[in-house]
PDB file of C-alpha atoms and ligand atoms in Angstrom:
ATOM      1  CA  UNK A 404      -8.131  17.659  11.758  1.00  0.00           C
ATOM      2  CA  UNK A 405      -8.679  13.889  10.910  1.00  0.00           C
ATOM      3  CA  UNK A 406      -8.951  11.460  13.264  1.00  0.00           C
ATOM      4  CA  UNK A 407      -9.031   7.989  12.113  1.00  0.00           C
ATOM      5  CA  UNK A 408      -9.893   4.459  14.739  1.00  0.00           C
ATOM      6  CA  UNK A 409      -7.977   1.553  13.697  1.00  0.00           C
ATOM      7  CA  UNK A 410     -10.561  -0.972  15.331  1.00  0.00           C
ATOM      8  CA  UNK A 411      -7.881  -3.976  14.599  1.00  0.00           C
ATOM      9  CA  UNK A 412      -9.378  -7.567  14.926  1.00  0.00           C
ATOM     10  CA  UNK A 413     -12.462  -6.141  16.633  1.00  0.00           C
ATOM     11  CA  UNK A 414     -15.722  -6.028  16.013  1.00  0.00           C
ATOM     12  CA  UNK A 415     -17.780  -8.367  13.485  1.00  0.00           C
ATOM     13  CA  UNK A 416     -20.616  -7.099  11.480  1.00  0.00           C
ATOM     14  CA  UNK A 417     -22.838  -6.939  14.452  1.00  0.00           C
ATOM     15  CA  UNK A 418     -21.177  -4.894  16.637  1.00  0.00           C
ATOM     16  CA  UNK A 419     -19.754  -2.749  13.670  1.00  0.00           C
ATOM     17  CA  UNK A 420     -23.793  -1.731  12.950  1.00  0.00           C
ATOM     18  CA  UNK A 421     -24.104  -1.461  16.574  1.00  0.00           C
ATOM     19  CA  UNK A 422     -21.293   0.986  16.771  1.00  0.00           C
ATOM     20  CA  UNK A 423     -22.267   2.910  13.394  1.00  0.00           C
ATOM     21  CA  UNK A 424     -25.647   3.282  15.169  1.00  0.00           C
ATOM     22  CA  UNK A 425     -24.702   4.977  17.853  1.00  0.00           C
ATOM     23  CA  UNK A 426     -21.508   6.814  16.941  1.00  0.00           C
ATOM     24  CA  UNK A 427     -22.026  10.775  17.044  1.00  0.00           C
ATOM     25  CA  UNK A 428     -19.004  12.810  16.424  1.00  0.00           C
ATOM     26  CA  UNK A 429     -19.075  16.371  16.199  1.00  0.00           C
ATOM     27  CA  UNK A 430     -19.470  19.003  13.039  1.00  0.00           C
ATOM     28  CA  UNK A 431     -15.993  19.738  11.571  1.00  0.00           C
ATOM     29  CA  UNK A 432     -13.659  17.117  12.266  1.00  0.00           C
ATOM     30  CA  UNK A 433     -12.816  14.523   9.421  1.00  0.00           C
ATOM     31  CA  UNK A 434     -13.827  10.804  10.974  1.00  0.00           C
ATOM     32  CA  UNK A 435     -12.317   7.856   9.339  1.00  0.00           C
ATOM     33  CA  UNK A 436     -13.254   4.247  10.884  1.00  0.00           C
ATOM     34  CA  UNK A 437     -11.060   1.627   9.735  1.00  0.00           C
ATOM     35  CA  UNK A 438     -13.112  -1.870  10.535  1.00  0.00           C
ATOM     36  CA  UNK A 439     -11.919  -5.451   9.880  1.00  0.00           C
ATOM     37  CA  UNK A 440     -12.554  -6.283   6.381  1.00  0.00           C
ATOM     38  CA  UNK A 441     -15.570  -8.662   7.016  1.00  0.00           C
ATOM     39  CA  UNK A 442     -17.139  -5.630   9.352  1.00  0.00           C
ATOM     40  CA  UNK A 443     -16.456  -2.639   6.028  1.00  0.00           C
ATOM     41  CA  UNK A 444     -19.953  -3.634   4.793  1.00  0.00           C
ATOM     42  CA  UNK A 445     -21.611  -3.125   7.957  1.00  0.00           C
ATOM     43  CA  UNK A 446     -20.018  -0.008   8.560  1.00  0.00           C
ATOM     44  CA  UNK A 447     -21.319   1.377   5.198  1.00  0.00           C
ATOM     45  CA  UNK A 448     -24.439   1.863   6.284  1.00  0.00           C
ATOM     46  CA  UNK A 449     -23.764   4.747   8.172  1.00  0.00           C
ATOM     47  CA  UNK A 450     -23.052   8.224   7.055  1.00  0.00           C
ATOM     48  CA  UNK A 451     -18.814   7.496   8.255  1.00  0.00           C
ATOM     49  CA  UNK A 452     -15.930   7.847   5.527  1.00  0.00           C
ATOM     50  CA  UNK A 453     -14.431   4.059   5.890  1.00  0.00           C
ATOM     51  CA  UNK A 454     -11.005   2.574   4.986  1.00  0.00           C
ATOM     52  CA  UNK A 455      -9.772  -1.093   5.225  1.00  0.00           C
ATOM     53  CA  UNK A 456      -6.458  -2.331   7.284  1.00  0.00           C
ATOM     54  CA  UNK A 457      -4.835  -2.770   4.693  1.00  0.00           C
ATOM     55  CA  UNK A 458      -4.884  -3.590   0.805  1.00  0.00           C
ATOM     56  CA  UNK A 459      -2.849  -5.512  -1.672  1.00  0.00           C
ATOM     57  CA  UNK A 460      -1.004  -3.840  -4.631  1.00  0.00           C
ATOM     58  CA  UNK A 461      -2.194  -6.918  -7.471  1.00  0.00           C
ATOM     59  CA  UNK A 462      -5.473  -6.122  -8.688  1.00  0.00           C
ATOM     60  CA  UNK A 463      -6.271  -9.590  -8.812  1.00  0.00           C
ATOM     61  CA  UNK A 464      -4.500 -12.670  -8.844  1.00  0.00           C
ATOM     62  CA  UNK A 465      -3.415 -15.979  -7.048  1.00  0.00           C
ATOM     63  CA  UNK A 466      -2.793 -13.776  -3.531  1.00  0.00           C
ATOM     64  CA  UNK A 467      -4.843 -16.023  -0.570  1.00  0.00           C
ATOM     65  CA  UNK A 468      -5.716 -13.578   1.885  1.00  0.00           C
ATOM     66  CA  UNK A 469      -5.073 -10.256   0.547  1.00  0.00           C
ATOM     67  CA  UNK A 470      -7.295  -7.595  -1.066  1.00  0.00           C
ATOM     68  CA  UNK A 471      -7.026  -5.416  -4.035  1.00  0.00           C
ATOM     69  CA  UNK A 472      -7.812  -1.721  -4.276  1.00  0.00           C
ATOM     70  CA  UNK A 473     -10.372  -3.051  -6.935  1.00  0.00           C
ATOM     71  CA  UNK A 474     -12.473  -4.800  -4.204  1.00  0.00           C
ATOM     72  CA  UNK A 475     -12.682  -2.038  -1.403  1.00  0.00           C
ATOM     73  CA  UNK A 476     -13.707   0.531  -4.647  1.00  0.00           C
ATOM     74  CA  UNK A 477     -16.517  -2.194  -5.445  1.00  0.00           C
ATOM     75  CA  UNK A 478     -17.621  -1.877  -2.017  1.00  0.00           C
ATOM     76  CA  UNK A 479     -17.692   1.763  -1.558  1.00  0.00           C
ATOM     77  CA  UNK A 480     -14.613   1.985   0.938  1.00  0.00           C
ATOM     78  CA  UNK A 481     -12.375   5.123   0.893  1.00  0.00           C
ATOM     79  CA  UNK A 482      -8.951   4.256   1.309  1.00  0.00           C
ATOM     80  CA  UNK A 483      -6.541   1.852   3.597  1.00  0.00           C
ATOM     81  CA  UNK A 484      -4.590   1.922   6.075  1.00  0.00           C
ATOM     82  CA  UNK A 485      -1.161   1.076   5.364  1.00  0.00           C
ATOM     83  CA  UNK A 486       2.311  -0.447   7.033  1.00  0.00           C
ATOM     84  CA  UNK A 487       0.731  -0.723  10.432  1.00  0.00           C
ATOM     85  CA  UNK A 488       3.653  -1.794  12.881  1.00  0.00           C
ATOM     86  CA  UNK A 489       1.431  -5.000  13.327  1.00  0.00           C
ATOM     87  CA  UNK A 490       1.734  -5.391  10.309  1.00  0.00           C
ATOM     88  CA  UNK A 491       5.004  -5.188   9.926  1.00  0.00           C
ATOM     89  CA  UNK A 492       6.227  -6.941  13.316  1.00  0.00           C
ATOM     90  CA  UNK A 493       4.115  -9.703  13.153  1.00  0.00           C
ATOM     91  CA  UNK A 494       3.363 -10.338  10.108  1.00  0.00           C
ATOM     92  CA  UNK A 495       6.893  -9.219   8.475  1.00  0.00           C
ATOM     93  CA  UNK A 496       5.816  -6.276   6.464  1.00  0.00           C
ATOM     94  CA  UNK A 497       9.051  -4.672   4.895  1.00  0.00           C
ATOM     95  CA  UNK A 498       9.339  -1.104   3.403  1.00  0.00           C
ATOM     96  CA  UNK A 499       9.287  -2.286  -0.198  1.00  0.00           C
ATOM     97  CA  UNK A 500       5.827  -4.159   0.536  1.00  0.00           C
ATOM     98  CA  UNK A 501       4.411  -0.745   2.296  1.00  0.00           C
ATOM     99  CA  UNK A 502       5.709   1.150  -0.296  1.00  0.00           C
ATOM    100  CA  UNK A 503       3.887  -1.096  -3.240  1.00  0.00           C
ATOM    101  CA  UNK A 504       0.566  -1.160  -1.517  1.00  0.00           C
ATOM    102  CA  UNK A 505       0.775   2.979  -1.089  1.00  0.00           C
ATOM    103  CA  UNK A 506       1.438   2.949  -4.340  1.00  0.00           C
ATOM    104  CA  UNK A 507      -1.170   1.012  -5.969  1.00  0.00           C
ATOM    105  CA  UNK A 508      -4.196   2.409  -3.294  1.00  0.00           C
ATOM    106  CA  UNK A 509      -2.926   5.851  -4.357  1.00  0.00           C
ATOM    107  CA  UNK A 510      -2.830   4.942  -8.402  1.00  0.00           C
ATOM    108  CA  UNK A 511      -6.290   3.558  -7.946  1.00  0.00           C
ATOM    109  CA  UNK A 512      -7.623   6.899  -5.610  1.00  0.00           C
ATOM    110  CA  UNK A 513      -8.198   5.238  -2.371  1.00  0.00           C
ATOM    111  CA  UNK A 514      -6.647   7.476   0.060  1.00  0.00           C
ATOM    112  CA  UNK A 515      -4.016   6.243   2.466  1.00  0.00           C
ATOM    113  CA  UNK A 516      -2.857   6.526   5.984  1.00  0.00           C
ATOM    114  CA  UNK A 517       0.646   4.788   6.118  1.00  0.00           C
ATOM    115  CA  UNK A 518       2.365   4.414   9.350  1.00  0.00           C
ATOM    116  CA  UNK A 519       5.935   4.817  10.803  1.00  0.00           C
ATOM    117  CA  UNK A 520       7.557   4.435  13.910  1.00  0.00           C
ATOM    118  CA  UNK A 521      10.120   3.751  16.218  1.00  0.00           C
ATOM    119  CA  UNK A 522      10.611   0.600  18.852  1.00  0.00           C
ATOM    120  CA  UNK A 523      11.630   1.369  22.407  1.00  0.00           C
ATOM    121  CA  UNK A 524      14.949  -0.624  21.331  1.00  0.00           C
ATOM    122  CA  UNK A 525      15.542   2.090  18.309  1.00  0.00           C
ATOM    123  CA  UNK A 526      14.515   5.134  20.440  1.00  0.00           C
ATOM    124  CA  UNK A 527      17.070   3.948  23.225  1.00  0.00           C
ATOM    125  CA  UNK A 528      19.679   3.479  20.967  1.00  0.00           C
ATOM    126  CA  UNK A 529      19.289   6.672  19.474  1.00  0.00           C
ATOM    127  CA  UNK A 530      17.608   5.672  15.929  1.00  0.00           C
ATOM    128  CA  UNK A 531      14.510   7.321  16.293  1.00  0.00           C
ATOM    129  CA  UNK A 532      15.121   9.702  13.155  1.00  0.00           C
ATOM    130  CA  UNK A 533      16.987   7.330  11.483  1.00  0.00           C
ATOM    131  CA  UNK A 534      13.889   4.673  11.297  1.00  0.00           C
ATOM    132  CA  UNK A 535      11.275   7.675  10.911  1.00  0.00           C
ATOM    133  CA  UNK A 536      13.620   8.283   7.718  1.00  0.00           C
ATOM    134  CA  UNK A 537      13.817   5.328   5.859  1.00  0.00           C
ATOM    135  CA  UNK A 538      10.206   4.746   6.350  1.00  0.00           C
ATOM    136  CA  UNK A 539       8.490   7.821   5.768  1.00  0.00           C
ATOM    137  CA  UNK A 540      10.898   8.361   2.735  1.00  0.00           C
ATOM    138  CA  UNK A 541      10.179   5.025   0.826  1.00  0.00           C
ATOM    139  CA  UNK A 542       5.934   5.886   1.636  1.00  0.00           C
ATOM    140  CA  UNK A 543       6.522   9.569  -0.025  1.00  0.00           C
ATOM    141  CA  UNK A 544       8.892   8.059  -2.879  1.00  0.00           C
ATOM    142  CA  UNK A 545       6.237   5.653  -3.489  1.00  0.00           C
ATOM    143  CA  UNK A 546       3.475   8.046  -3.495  1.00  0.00           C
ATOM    144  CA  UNK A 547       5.114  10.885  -5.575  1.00  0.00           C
ATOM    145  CA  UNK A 548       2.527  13.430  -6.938  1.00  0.00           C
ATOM    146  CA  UNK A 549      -0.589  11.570  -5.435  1.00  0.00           C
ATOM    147  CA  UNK A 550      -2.232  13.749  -3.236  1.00  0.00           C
ATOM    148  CA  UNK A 551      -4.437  11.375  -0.895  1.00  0.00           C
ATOM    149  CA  UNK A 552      -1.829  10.184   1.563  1.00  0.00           C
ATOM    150  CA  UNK A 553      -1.580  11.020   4.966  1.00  0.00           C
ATOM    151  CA  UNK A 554       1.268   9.725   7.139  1.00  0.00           C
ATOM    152  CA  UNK A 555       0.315   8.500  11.104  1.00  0.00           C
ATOM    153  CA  UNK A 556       3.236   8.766  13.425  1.00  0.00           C
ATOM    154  CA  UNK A 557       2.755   5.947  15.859  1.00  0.00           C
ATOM    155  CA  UNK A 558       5.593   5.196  18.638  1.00  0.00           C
ATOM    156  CA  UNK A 559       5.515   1.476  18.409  1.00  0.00           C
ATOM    157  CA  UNK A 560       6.471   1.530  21.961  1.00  0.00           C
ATOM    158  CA  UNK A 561       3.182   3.643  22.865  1.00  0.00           C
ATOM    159  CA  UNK A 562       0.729   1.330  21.379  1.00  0.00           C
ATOM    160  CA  UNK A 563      -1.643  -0.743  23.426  1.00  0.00           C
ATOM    161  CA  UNK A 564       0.741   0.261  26.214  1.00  0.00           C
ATOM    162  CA  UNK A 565      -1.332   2.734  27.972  1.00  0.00           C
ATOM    163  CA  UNK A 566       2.233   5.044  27.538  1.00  0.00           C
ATOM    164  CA  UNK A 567       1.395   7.583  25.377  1.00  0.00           C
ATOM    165  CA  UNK A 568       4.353   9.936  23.855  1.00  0.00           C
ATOM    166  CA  UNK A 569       4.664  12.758  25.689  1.00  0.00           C
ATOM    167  CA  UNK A 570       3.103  16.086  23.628  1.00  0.00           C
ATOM    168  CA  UNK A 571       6.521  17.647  23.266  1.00  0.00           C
ATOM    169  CA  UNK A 572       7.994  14.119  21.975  1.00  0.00           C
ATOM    170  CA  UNK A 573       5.170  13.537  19.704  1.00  0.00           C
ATOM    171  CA  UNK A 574       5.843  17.317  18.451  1.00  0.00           C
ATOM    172  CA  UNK A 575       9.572  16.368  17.995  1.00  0.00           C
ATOM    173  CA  UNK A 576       8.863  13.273  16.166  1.00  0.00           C
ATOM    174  CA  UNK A 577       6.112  14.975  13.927  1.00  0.00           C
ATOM    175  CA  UNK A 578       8.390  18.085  13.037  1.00  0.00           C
ATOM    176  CA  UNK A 579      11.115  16.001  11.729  1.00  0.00           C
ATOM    177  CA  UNK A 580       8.099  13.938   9.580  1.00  0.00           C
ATOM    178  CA  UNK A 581       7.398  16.639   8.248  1.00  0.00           C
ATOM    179  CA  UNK A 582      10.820  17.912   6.954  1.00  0.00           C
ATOM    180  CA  UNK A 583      10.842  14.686   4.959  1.00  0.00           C
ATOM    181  CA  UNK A 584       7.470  15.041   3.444  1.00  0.00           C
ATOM    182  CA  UNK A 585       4.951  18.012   3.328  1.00  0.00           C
ATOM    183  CA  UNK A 586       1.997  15.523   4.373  1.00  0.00           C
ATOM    184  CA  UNK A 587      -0.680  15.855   7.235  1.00  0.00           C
ATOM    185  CA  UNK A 588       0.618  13.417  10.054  1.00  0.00           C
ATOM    186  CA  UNK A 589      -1.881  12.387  12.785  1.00  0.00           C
ATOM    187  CA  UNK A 590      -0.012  10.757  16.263  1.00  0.00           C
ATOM    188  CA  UNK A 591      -0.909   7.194  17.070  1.00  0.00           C
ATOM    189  CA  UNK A 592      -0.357   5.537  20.398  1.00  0.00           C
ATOM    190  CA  UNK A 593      -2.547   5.548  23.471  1.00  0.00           C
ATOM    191  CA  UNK A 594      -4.172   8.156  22.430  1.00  0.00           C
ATOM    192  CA  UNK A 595      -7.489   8.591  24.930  1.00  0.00           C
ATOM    193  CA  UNK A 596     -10.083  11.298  26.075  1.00  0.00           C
ATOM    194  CA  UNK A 597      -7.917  12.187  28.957  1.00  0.00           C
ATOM    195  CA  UNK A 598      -4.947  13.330  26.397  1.00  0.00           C
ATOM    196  CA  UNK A 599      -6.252  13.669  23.057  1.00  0.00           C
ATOM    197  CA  UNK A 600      -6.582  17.848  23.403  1.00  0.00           C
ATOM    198  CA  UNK A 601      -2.920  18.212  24.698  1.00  0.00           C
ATOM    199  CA  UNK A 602      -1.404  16.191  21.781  1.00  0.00           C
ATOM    200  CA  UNK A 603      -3.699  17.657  19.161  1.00  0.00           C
ATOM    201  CA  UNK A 604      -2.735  21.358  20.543  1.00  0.00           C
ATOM    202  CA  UNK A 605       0.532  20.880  19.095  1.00  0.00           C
ATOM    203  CA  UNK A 606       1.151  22.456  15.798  1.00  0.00           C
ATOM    204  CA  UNK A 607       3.040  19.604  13.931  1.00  0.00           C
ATOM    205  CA  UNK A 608      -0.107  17.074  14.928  1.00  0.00           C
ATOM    206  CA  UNK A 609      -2.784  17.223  12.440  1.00  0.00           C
ATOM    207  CA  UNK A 610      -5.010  14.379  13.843  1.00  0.00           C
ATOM    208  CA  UNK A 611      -4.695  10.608  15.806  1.00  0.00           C
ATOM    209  CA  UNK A 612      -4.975   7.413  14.640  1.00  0.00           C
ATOM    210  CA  UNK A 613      -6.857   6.040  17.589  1.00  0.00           C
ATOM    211  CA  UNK A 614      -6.830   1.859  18.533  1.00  0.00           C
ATOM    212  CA  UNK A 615      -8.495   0.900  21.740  1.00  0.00           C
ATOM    213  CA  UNK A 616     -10.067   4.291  22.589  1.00  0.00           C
ATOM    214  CA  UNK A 617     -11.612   4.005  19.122  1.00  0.00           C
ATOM    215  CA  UNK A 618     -13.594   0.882  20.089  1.00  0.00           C
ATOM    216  CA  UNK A 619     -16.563   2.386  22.684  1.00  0.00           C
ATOM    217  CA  UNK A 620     -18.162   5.278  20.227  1.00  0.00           C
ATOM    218  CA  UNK A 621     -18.868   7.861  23.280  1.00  0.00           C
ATOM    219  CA  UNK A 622     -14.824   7.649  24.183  1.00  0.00           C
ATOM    220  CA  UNK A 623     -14.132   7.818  20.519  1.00  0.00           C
ATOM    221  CA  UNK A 624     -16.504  10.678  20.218  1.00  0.00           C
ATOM    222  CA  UNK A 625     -15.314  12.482  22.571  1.00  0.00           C
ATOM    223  CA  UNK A 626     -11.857  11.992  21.306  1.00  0.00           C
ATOM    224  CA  UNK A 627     -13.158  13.886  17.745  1.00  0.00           C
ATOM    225  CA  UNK A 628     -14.175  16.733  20.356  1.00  0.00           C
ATOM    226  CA  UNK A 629     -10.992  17.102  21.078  1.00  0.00           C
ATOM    227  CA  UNK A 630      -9.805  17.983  18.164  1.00  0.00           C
ATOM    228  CA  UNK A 631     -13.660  19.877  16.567  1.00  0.00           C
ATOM    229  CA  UNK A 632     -12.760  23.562  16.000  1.00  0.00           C
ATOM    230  CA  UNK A 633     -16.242  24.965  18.234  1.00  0.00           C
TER     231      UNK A 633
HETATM  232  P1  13P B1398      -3.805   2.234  20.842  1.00  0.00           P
HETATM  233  O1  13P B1398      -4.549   3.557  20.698  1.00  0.00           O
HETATM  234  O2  13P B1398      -4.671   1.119  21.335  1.00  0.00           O
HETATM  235  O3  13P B1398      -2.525   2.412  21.591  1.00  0.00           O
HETATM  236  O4  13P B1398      -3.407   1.796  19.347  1.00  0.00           O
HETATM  237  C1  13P B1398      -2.798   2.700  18.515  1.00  0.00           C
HETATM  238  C2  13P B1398      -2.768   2.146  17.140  1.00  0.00           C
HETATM  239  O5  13P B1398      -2.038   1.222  16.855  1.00  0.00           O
HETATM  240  C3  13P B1398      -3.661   2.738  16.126  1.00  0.00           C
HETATM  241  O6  13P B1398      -3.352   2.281  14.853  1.00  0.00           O
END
């Protein structure tokens, strides 16, 4: 089981060694934090595995804003999260740009957790599959042989909402993932204390990508219960 926590734009350096201080998950379950880039330093310095928001595909170059795989390596960070839906609704993200930074974080072994999912709109019209397709399937083109990518299925329409997927959708959703790709796929959306062990029961689910609940390390700790073998 892996369970990452996106922290989003939360948490400076302060609170990150705050945080790192007094996070305790349990034995056996594969933690990922995923801090602001001005925070990844701070979050070093404890014993966590740590990935970025996101990363460029350039190694270098005239990019303002953006960050190469190069960079994150320097600074001992693990991997990136990649094709967030914020990412990709507001700040206009497009398959071809996921696909390119999975790509180059892959080529230069960061790990990845790339993310797909539906709107509301494209559930209610009936597209769910449809979008899960075209997204998951340009992140697994991109990523051919490379071994260190994990896809997070994360209902757009569940995120930050406080409505979580139900287990049985999020099983649905995660079977047909996997069809398309033979990757791990953790669920994303709402995920919480309260509902972590029913979605993480299901046999498709492999771990969460965790936002809000991620941000207090006792929730988020008990959240990696959840899913700890003992
Ligand atoms: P919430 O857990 O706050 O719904 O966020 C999910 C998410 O977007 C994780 O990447």
């Amino acid at each position: 089981m892996l369970i990452a926590g996106n922290w989003k734009m939360f948490k400076g350096p302060q609170e990150t060694r705050a945080f790192v201080d007094s996070f305790q998950p349990p034995e056996g379950v594969e933690v990922v934090l995923c801090p602001p880039f001005v925070s990844l330093e701070a979050a070093l310095t404890g014993p966590h595995t740590i990935y970025a928001q996101n990363v460029h595909w350039e190694g270098s170059g005239a990019y303002t804003g953006e960050i190469s795989p190069e960079m994150l390596l320097e600074l001992g960070v693990q991997g990136a999260l990649v094709g967030h839906s914020e990412r990709r609704q507001l700040f206009g993200e497009t398959d071809e740009m996921v696909a390119r930074r999975t790509r180059s974080a892959l080529e230069s072994g960061l790990g990845v957790i790339a993310c797909a999912g539906e709107t509301l709109e494209q559930r209610e019209s009936g597209d769910t599959e449809l979008v899960l397709k075209i997204q998951v399937e340009a992140i697994a083109f991109a990523a051919g042989e490379y071994e260190k990518l994990v896809i997070a299925y994360e209902p757009v329409w569940a995120i930050g909402t406080g409505k979580t997927a139900t287990p049985e959708q999020a099983e649905e959703a995660h079977r047909f993932i996997k069809g398309l790709t033979d990757r791990p796929v953790l669920y994303g959306g709402s995920v919480k204390p309260e509902n972590a062990a029913e979605l993480l029961d299901q046999p498709s689910i492999d771990g969460a990508l965790v936002g809000g609940a991620s941000l207090d390390p006792d929730s988020f700790a008990a959240i990696c219960r959840a899913a700890s073998p003992s």
